[in-house]
Short mmCIF file of N, CA and C in Angstrom, two decimals:
data_model
loop_
_atom_site.label_atom_id
_atom_site.label_comp_id
_atom_site.label_asym_id
_atom_site.label_seq_id
_atom_site.Cartn_x
_atom_site.Cartn_y
_atom_site.Cartn_z
N UNK P 11 -0.89 8.50 9.29
CA UNK P 11 -0.50 8.49 7.87
C UNK P 11 0.23 8.66 7.21
N UNK P 12 -0.22 7.50 5.66
CA UNK P 12 1.45 7.56 5.37
C UNK P 12 1.57 9.39 4.71
N UNK P 13 3.23 9.05 4.11
CA UNK P 13 3.10 9.83 3.51
C UNK P 13 2.66 10.32 2.04
N UNK P 14 2.78 11.12 1.32
CA UNK P 14 2.43 11.45 0.18
C UNK P 14 3.20 11.94 -0.40
N UNK P 15 3.05 11.30 -1.56
CA UNK P 15 4.85 11.47 -2.90
C UNK P 15 4.80 12.96 -3.38
N UNK P 16 5.30 14.20 -3.61
CA UNK P 16 5.03 15.30 -3.89
C UNK P 16 5.35 14.97 -5.43
N UNK P 17 4.70 15.90 -6.27
CA UNK P 17 5.56 16.24 -8.12
C UNK P 17 6.92 16.14 -7.87
N UNK P 18 7.85 16.69 -7.19
CA UNK P 18 8.97 16.04 -7.29
C UNK P 18 9.59 14.86 -6.93
N UNK P 19 9.34 14.49 -6.10
CA UNK P 19 9.30 12.95 -5.46
C UNK P 19 9.17 12.12 -7.01
N UNK P 20 7.43 12.50 -7.22
CA UNK P 20 6.97 11.74 -7.83
C UNK P 20 7.95 11.55 -8.84
N UNK P 21 8.47 12.40 -9.05
CA UNK P 21 9.71 12.59 -11.16
C UNK P 21 9.00 12.60 -12.77
N UNK P 22 8.40 11.29 -12.38
CA UNK P 22 8.22 10.89 -13.65
C UNK P 22 6.75 10.91 -13.78
N UNK P 23 5.63 11.15 -14.93
CA UNK P 23 4.55 11.34 -15.18
C UNK P 23 3.61 9.83 -14.85
N UNK P 24 2.57 9.41 -15.27
CA UNK P 24 2.29 7.79 -14.95
C UNK P 24 0.97 7.49 -14.70
N UNK P 25 0.10 6.75 -15.73
CA UNK P 25 -0.58 6.25 -15.51
C UNK P 25 -1.84 7.56 -16.16
N UNK P 26 -3.20 7.18 -16.08
CA UNK P 26 -4.63 7.66 -16.22
C UNK P 26 -4.33 9.10 -15.40
N UNK P 27 -3.80 8.80 -14.17
CA UNK P 27 -4.32 9.55 -13.10
C UNK P 27 -3.42 10.33 -12.30
N UNK P 28 -2.15 11.96 -12.83
CA UNK P 28 -0.35 12.28 -12.20
C UNK P 28 -0.94 13.59 -12.12
N UNK P 29 0.71 14.02 -11.30
CA UNK P 29 0.31 14.41 -11.04
C UNK P 29 -0.45 16.08 -12.41
N UNK P 30 0.07 16.22 -13.74
CA UNK P 30 -0.52 16.25 -15.17
C UNK P 30 -2.02 15.75 -14.53
N UNK P 31 -2.82 15.76 -14.56
CA UNK P 31 -4.04 15.49 -14.97
C UNK P 31 -5.61 15.57 -13.97
N UNK P 32 -4.17 15.31 -12.69
CA UNK P 32 -4.89 15.89 -11.20
C UNK P 32 -3.98 16.18 -9.54
N UNK P 33 -3.59 17.56 -10.39
CA UNK P 33 -3.01 18.58 -9.31
C UNK P 33 -3.49 18.19 -8.04
N UNK P 34 -4.86 18.45 -7.81
CA UNK P 34 -5.36 18.36 -6.68
C UNK P 34 -5.08 17.12 -5.92
N UNK P 35 -4.91 15.84 -6.19
CA UNK P 35 -4.55 14.43 -6.07
C UNK P 35 -6.52 13.59 -5.60
N UNK P 36 -7.78 14.48 -6.30
CA UNK P 36 -8.76 14.29 -5.71
C UNK P 36 -9.56 12.93 -6.76
N UNK P 37 -8.39 13.16 -7.65
CA UNK P 37 -9.49 12.28 -8.38
C UNK P 37 -8.84 10.53 -7.73
N UNK P 38 -7.59 10.85 -7.46
CA UNK P 38 -6.44 9.83 -6.70
C UNK P 38 -7.14 9.20 -5.08
N UNK P 39 -7.84 10.55 -4.56
CA UNK P 39 -7.82 10.42 -3.11
C UNK P 39 -9.05 9.34 -3.60
N UNK P 40 -10.36 9.60 -4.71
CA UNK P 40 -11.25 9.27 -4.23
C UNK P 40 -11.23 7.40 -4.78
N UNK P 41 -9.93 7.49 -6.39
CA UNK P 41 -10.56 5.99 -6.13
C UNK P 41 -9.61 5.20 -5.15
N UNK P 42 -8.60 5.82 -4.81
CA UNK P 42 -8.27 4.87 -4.04
C UNK P 42 -9.60 4.95 -2.15
N UNK P 43 -9.93 6.14 -2.03
CA UNK P 43 -11.45 5.51 -1.36
C UNK P 43 -12.29 4.02 -1.41
N UNK P 44 -12.65 4.56 -2.73
CA UNK P 44 -13.40 3.53 -3.39
C UNK P 44 -13.08 2.22 -3.69
N UNK P 45 -11.28 1.78 -4.05
CA UNK P 45 -10.28 0.58 -3.56
C UNK P 45 -10.34 0.27 -2.15
N UNK P 46 -9.70 0.71 -1.84
CA UNK P 46 -9.77 0.46 -0.15
C UNK P 46 -10.98 -0.18 0.50
N UNK P 47 -12.64 0.60 -0.20
CA UNK P 47 -13.52 -0.30 0.48
C UNK P 47 -14.25 -1.59 0.02
N UNK P 48 -13.58 -0.98 -1.63
CA UNK P 48 -13.87 -3.01 -2.39
C UNK P 48 -12.94 -3.98 -2.30
N UNK P 49 -11.51 -3.67 -1.57
CA UNK P 49 -10.75 -4.79 -1.40
C UNK P 49 -10.87 -5.08 0.28
N UNK P 50 -11.40 -4.11 1.24
CA UNK P 50 -12.69 -4.79 2.74
C UNK P 50 -13.65 -5.74 2.62
N UNK P 51 -14.25 -5.33 1.18
CA UNK P 51 -15.61 -6.11 1.07
C UNK P 51 -15.19 -8.18 0.23
N UNK P 52 -13.56 -7.67 0.04
CA UNK P 52 -13.58 -9.54 -1.12
C UNK P 52 -13.46 -10.06 0.23
N UNK P 53 -13.27 -11.76 -0.33
CA UNK P 53 -13.41 -13.08 0.65
C UNK P 53 -11.79 -12.50 1.17
N UNK P 54 -11.54 -12.45 2.56
CA UNK P 54 -10.40 -12.82 2.44
C UNK P 54 -9.22 -13.64 2.49
N UNK P 55 -9.83 -14.86 2.31
CA UNK P 55 -9.83 -16.77 2.33
C UNK P 55 -9.05 -16.72 0.12
N UNK P 56 -9.94 -16.00 -0.47
CA UNK P 56 -9.48 -15.45 -1.49
C UNK P 56 -8.65 -14.69 -2.20
N UNK P 57 -8.31 -13.50 -2.26
CA UNK P 57 -7.59 -12.72 -1.44
C UNK P 57 -6.49 -13.06 -2.20
N UNK P 58 -5.83 -13.56 -0.66
CA UNK P 58 -4.74 -14.44 -0.25
C UNK P 58 -3.95 -14.92 -0.67
N UNK P 59 -5.32 -16.37 -1.25
CA UNK P 59 -4.49 -16.59 -2.27
C UNK P 59 -3.77 -16.65 -3.10
N UNK P 60 -5.47 -15.94 -3.58
CA UNK P 60 -4.83 -15.19 -5.31
C UNK P 60 -3.58 -13.98 -4.87
N UNK P 61 -2.74 -13.00 -4.16
CA UNK P 61 -2.23 -13.35 -4.02
C UNK P 61 -0.73 -13.94 -3.73
N UNK P 62 -1.36 -15.13 -2.92
CA UNK P 62 0.72 -15.74 -2.12
C UNK P 62 0.93 -16.56 -3.53
N UNK P 63 -0.01 -16.97 -4.78
CA UNK P 63 -0.17 -17.55 -5.63
C UNK P 63 0.69 -16.56 -6.83
N UNK P 64 0.40 -15.14 -6.67
CA UNK P 64 0.42 -14.35 -7.82
C UNK P 64 2.21 -13.73 -7.46
N UNK P 65 2.49 -13.73 -5.91
CA UNK P 65 4.06 -13.36 -5.29
C UNK P 65 4.96 -14.78 -5.63
N UNK P 66 4.26 -14.99 -4.97
CA UNK P 66 5.26 -16.63 -4.07
C UNK P 66 5.41 -15.84 -3.08
N UNK P 67 4.94 -15.51 -1.24
CA UNK P 67 4.75 -14.96 -0.40
C UNK P 67 3.50 -16.65 -0.23
N UNK P 68 3.99 -16.22 1.12
CA UNK P 68 4.19 -17.09 2.08
C UNK P 68 2.23 -17.21 2.49
N UNK P 69 0.95 -17.47 2.65
CA UNK P 69 -0.21 -17.03 3.01
C UNK P 69 -0.36 -16.45 4.11
N UNK P 70 -0.18 -16.87 4.82
CA UNK P 70 0.35 -16.32 6.53
C UNK P 70 0.48 -14.92 6.06
N UNK P 71 1.51 -14.55 5.74
CA UNK P 71 2.63 -12.81 5.35
C UNK P 71 1.37 -12.63 4.37
N UNK P 72 1.11 -13.12 3.14
CA UNK P 72 0.28 -11.97 2.95
C UNK P 72 -1.33 -11.81 3.96
N UNK P 73 -1.74 -12.28 4.79
CA UNK P 73 -3.17 -12.27 5.53
C UNK P 73 -2.14 -11.50 6.02
N UNK P 74 -1.31 -11.87 7.12
CA UNK P 74 -1.32 -11.07 7.73
C UNK P 74 -1.67 -8.68 7.26
N UNK P 75 -0.27 -8.39 6.68
CA UNK P 75 -0.16 -7.14 5.32
C UNK P 75 -1.40 -7.18 4.70
N UNK P 76 -3.09 -7.91 4.43
CA UNK P 76 -4.37 -7.87 4.12
C UNK P 76 -4.93 -6.97 5.16
N UNK P 77 -4.51 -8.14 5.95
CA UNK P 77 -5.71 -7.04 7.37
C UNK P 77 -4.90 -6.55 7.61
N UNK P 78 -4.04 -5.78 7.75
CA UNK P 78 -2.76 -4.85 8.16
C UNK P 78 -3.60 -3.80 8.01
N UNK P 79 -3.64 -3.66 6.21
CA UNK P 79 -4.13 -2.31 5.74
C UNK P 79 -5.77 -2.37 5.58
N UNK P 80 -6.09 -3.69 5.09
CA UNK P 80 -7.76 -3.20 4.89
C UNK P 80 -8.49 -3.14 6.23
N UNK P 81 -8.28 -4.38 6.50
CA UNK P 81 -9.20 -4.61 7.45
C UNK P 81 -9.84 -4.11 9.71
N UNK P 82 -8.00 -4.43 9.60
CA UNK P 82 -8.45 -3.49 11.05
C UNK P 82 -7.61 -2.88 11.22
N UNK P 83 -8.94 -2.52 12.16
CA UNK P 83 -8.49 -0.94 12.94
C UNK P 83 -7.26 -0.90 13.81
N UNK P 84 -6.93 0.52 13.54
CA UNK P 84 -5.15 0.88 14.06
C UNK P 84 -5.75 2.19 15.51
N UNK P 85 -5.19 2.72 16.33
CA UNK P 85 -4.85 3.44 17.11
C UNK P 85 -3.76 3.63 16.51
N UNK P 86 -4.51 5.34 16.12
CA UNK P 86 -3.76 6.02 15.39
C UNK P 86 -4.05 7.70 15.58
N UNK P 87 -3.27 8.75 15.17
CA UNK P 87 -2.31 9.28 15.88
C UNK P 87 -4.44 10.65 16.09
N UNK P 88 -5.24 9.90 14.43
CA UNK P 88 -6.27 10.76 14.54
C UNK P 88 -7.59 9.96 14.92
N UNK P 89 -7.48 8.72 15.92
CA UNK P 89 -8.41 7.15 16.74
C UNK P 89 -8.19 6.51 16.52
N UNK P 90 -8.53 5.77 16.89
CA UNK P 90 -8.76 4.06 16.85
C UNK P 90 -9.56 4.28 15.78
N UNK P 91 -8.84 3.96 15.01
CA UNK P 91 -9.52 3.88 12.62
C UNK P 91 -8.57 2.53 11.81
N UNK P 92 -9.16 3.07 10.60
CA UNK P 92 -8.78 2.45 9.57
C UNK P 92 -7.36 3.47 9.69
N UNK P 93 -6.09 2.32 8.03
CA UNK P 93 -5.38 3.42 8.06
C UNK P 93 -6.48 4.31 6.60
N UNK P 94 -5.82 5.64 6.47
CA UNK P 94 -5.97 6.26 5.26
C UNK P 94 -6.06 5.97 3.91
N UNK P 95 -7.11 5.49 3.26
CA UNK P 95 -6.37 5.59 1.53
C UNK P 95 -5.43 5.44 0.66
N UNK P 96 -4.44 5.31 0.27
CA UNK P 96 -2.75 5.80 -0.66
C UNK P 96 -3.29 5.47 -1.73
N UNK P 97 -3.27 6.01 -2.48
CA UNK P 97 -3.38 5.96 -4.38
C UNK P 97 -2.71 5.07 -5.08
N UNK P 98 -1.30 5.42 -4.17
CA UNK P 98 -0.19 4.25 -5.25
C UNK P 98 0.12 2.45 -4.06
N UNK P 99 -0.66 2.87 -2.97
CA UNK P 99 -0.73 1.71 -2.47
C UNK P 99 -1.58 0.45 -3.19
N UNK P 100 -2.93 1.48 -3.75
CA UNK P 100 -3.96 0.88 -4.12
C UNK P 100 -3.79 -0.10 -5.23
N UNK P 101 -2.78 0.96 -6.15
CA UNK P 101 -2.47 0.12 -7.07
C UNK P 101 -0.96 -0.37 -7.33
N UNK P 102 -0.10 -1.27 -6.14
CA UNK P 102 0.93 -1.84 -5.55
C UNK P 102 -0.48 -3.01 -5.65
N UNK P 103 -1.27 -2.47 -5.26
CA UNK P 103 -2.63 -3.94 -4.36
C UNK P 103 -3.09 -4.40 -5.64
N UNK P 104 -3.74 -3.53 -6.70
CA UNK P 104 -3.97 -4.36 -7.43
C UNK P 104 -2.84 -4.98 -8.58
N UNK P 105 -1.49 -5.01 -8.58
CA UNK P 105 -0.83 -4.79 -9.56
C UNK P 105 -0.48 -6.54 -8.69
N UNK P 106 -0.84 -7.50 -7.28
CA UNK P 106 -0.51 -7.66 -6.75
C UNK P 106 -1.37 -8.90 -7.00
N UNK P 107 -2.49 -8.16 -7.10
CA UNK P 107 -4.41 -9.06 -6.93
C UNK P 107 -4.10 -9.64 -7.84
N UNK P 108 -3.40 -8.66 -9.78
CA UNK P 108 -4.53 -9.12 -10.84
C UNK P 108 -2.64 -9.88 -11.31
N UNK P 109 -2.18 -9.72 -10.92
CA UNK P 109 -0.52 -10.75 -11.32
C UNK P 109 0.58 -9.58 -12.19
N UNK P 110 0.02 -9.28 -13.20
CA UNK P 110 0.00 -8.15 -14.22
C UNK P 110 1.22 -6.68 -13.54
N UNK P 111 2.54 -7.13 -13.76
CA UNK P 111 3.72 -5.93 -13.89
C UNK P 111 3.84 -5.56 -12.71
N UNK P 112 3.56 -6.40 -11.70
CA UNK P 112 4.03 -6.65 -9.86
C UNK P 112 5.69 -6.40 -10.31
N UNK P 113 5.97 -5.14 -8.99
CA UNK P 113 7.69 -4.51 -9.20
C UNK P 113 7.40 -5.13 -7.51
N UNK P 114 9.57 -4.61 -7.72
CA UNK P 114 9.60 -5.18 -6.28
C UNK P 114 9.17 -4.34 -5.10
N UNK P 115 8.09 -3.35 -5.32
CA UNK P 115 7.69 -2.73 -4.12
C UNK P 115 6.42 -3.01 -3.81
N UNK P 116 6.50 -3.21 -4.54
CA UNK P 116 4.95 -4.17 -4.34
C UNK P 116 5.31 -5.17 -3.45
N UNK P 117 5.96 -6.27 -4.10
CA UNK P 117 6.62 -7.53 -3.17
C UNK P 117 6.96 -6.72 -1.24
N UNK P 118 7.17 -6.00 -1.84
CA UNK P 118 8.46 -5.27 -0.41
C UNK P 118 6.72 -4.29 0.93
N UNK P 119 5.71 -4.68 -0.05
CA UNK P 119 4.59 -3.28 0.52
C UNK P 119 3.78 -4.56 1.07
N UNK P 120 4.00 -5.78 1.33
CA UNK P 120 3.36 -7.12 1.86
C UNK P 120 4.48 -6.98 2.99
N UNK P 121 5.83 -7.57 2.69
CA UNK P 121 6.15 -8.52 4.32
C UNK P 121 6.47 -6.70 4.80
N UNK P 122 6.90 -5.37 4.64
CA UNK P 122 6.67 -4.26 4.99
C UNK P 122 5.34 -3.99 6.04
N UNK P 123 3.79 -4.73 6.08
CA UNK P 123 3.03 -4.25 6.49
C UNK P 123 2.60 -5.20 6.83
N UNK P 124 3.50 -6.52 7.00
CA UNK P 124 3.70 -7.70 7.67
C UNK P 124 3.98 -7.69 8.92
N UNK P 125 5.49 -7.07 8.86
CA UNK P 125 6.32 -6.36 9.83
C UNK P 125 5.37 -6.14 10.67
N UNK P 126 4.86 -4.24 10.12
CA UNK P 126 4.15 -4.00 11.20
C UNK P 126 2.90 -3.97 11.75
N UNK P 127 2.31 -5.45 10.97
CA UNK P 127 1.82 -5.64 11.91
C UNK P 127 2.03 -5.95 13.16
N UNK P 128 3.26 -7.30 13.10
CA UNK P 128 3.63 -7.93 14.26
C UNK P 128 4.32 -7.10 15.46
N UNK P 129 4.83 -6.06 14.65
CA UNK P 129 5.90 -5.07 15.42
C UNK P 129 4.18 -4.51 16.41
N UNK P 130 3.09 -3.91 15.43
CA UNK P 130 2.11 -3.87 16.57
C UNK P 130 1.79 -4.73 17.72
N UNK P 131 1.28 -5.81 17.07
CA UNK P 131 0.73 -7.36 18.02
C UNK P 131 1.65 -6.95 18.98
N UNK P 132 3.49 -6.80 19.06
CA UNK P 132 4.15 -6.71 20.57
C UNK P 132 4.42 -5.23 21.19
N UNK P 133 3.59 -5.00 20.88
CA UNK P 133 2.80 -3.20 21.79
C UNK P 133 3.42 -2.09 21.25
N UNK P 134 4.26 -2.39 20.16
CA UNK P 134 4.68 -0.72 20.01
C UNK P 134 3.52 -0.32 18.57
N UNK P 135 3.52 1.03 19.32
CA UNK P 135 3.39 1.73 18.51
C UNK P 135 3.32 2.22 17.04
N UNK P 136 2.30 2.63 16.00
CA UNK P 136 2.22 2.63 14.41
C UNK P 136 3.43 3.16 14.04
N UNK P 137 3.84 4.21 14.93
CA UNK P 137 4.81 5.26 14.05
C UNK P 137 6.10 4.61 15.08
N UNK P 138 6.50 3.71 15.82
CA UNK P 138 7.08 2.72 16.16
C UNK P 138 7.80 1.44 15.15
N UNK P 139 6.42 0.77 14.93
CA UNK P 139 6.34 -0.31 13.96
C UNK P 139 6.30 -0.11 12.56
N UNK P 140 5.95 1.38 12.27
CA UNK P 140 6.39 1.89 10.74
C UNK P 140 8.02 1.57 10.77
N UNK P 141 9.03 2.61 11.78
CA UNK P 141 10.17 3.23 12.26
C UNK P 141 10.94 1.32 11.78
N UNK P 142 10.44 -0.14 12.65
CA UNK P 142 10.96 -0.61 12.89
C UNK P 142 11.13 -2.11 11.04
N UNK P 143 9.98 -1.51 10.78
CA UNK P 143 9.80 -2.93 9.36
C UNK P 143 10.67 -1.53 8.54
N UNK P 144 10.52 -0.64 8.04
CA UNK P 144 11.71 -0.42 7.48
C UNK P 144 12.81 0.13 8.31
N UNK P 145 13.80 -0.07 9.66
CA UNK P 145 14.74 0.43 9.28
C UNK P 145 15.01 -1.78 9.01
N UNK P 146 14.44 -2.46 9.33
CA UNK P 146 15.02 -4.01 9.08
C UNK P 146 14.87 -4.37 7.43
N UNK P 147 14.69 -3.69 6.65
CA UNK P 147 14.45 -3.38 5.21
C UNK P 147 13.86 -3.92 4.29
N UNK P 148 12.28 -3.15 4.65
CA UNK P 148 11.39 -3.11 3.97
C UNK P 148 10.33 -2.07 3.70
N UNK P 149 11.11 -0.49 3.80
CA UNK P 149 10.63 0.13 2.68
C UNK P 149 10.05 0.65 1.67
N UNK P 150 8.92 0.47 1.47
CA UNK P 150 8.01 0.64 0.78
C UNK P 150 8.50 1.88 -0.12
N UNK P 151 8.85 2.91 0.93
CA UNK P 151 7.87 4.52 0.34
C UNK P 151 9.26 4.53 -0.42
N UNK P 152 10.69 4.03 -0.76
CA UNK P 152 11.72 4.41 -0.26
C UNK P 152 11.78 3.45 -2.22
N UNK P 153 11.05 2.67 -2.07
CA UNK P 153 11.04 2.27 -3.40
C UNK P 153 10.78 2.16 -4.21
N UNK P 154 9.53 3.56 -3.38
CA UNK P 154 8.05 3.42 -4.49
C UNK P 154 8.90 4.96 -4.90
N UNK P 155 8.97 5.52 -4.64
CA UNK P 155 10.18 7.17 -4.91
C UNK P 155 11.28 6.60 -6.03
N UNK P 156 11.94 5.49 -5.27
CA UNK P 156 12.73 4.97 -6.44
C UNK P 156 11.75 4.68 -7.77
N UNK P 157 11.40 3.68 -8.17
CA UNK P 157 9.94 3.26 -9.08
C UNK P 157 9.62 4.98 -10.10
N UNK P 158 9.11 5.70 -9.65
CA UNK P 158 8.68 6.85 -9.97
C UNK P 158 9.50 7.12 -10.09
N UNK P 159 10.59 7.55 -9.59
CA UNK P 159 12.03 8.54 -10.45
C UNK P 159 12.36 8.26 -11.50
N UNK P 160 11.70 6.86 -11.80
CA UNK P 160 12.67 6.00 -12.59
C UNK P 160 12.42 6.35 -14.13
N UNK P 161 11.14 6.60 -14.68
CA UNK P 161 10.89 7.12 -14.93
C UNK P 161 9.02 6.09 -15.92
N UNK P 162 8.92 4.99 -14.59
CA UNK P 162 8.53 3.32 -15.60
C UNK P 162 7.45 4.53 -15.92
N UNK P 163 6.11 2.56 -15.87
CA UNK P 163 4.35 3.53 -16.69
C UNK P 163 3.33 2.83 -15.82
N UNK P 164 2.99 2.92 -15.19
CA UNK P 164 2.29 2.84 -13.58
C UNK P 164 0.92 2.86 -15.04
N UNK P 165 0.25 1.62 -14.45
CA UNK P 165 -0.98 1.10 -15.52
C UNK P 165 -2.59 1.22 -13.79
#
């Protein structure tokens, strides 16, 4: 599972759902669940095309990231399943899809997930592939925490 950002790491309060308005994260978790479910139902070709156009990242990389994050199941500690929905990733993906207020960590998300997918395809476990993707410079979590500490307002 992906690391959750706690209120100390989060720093600034942002968006309609935040540590103050949603201290138990229940609303954010529900939002992420719904967003991931709706994203899984989208036309892959259109989803990839729109995000590639919005970001300038090649469609092959976007496709790997999209399928890895939302479509494919993985051998995880809790079994063979999808990744747990994550509110911050849902927010990043929404900005990438809409092409508005795209942040550097949003672009890193695509590169991280595509690299992680490639490493897992080579036989690495999720944990190994995740660490390797961060090691080669695609550290979404670090960039997200820096963004949140910077006091940026997230829509």
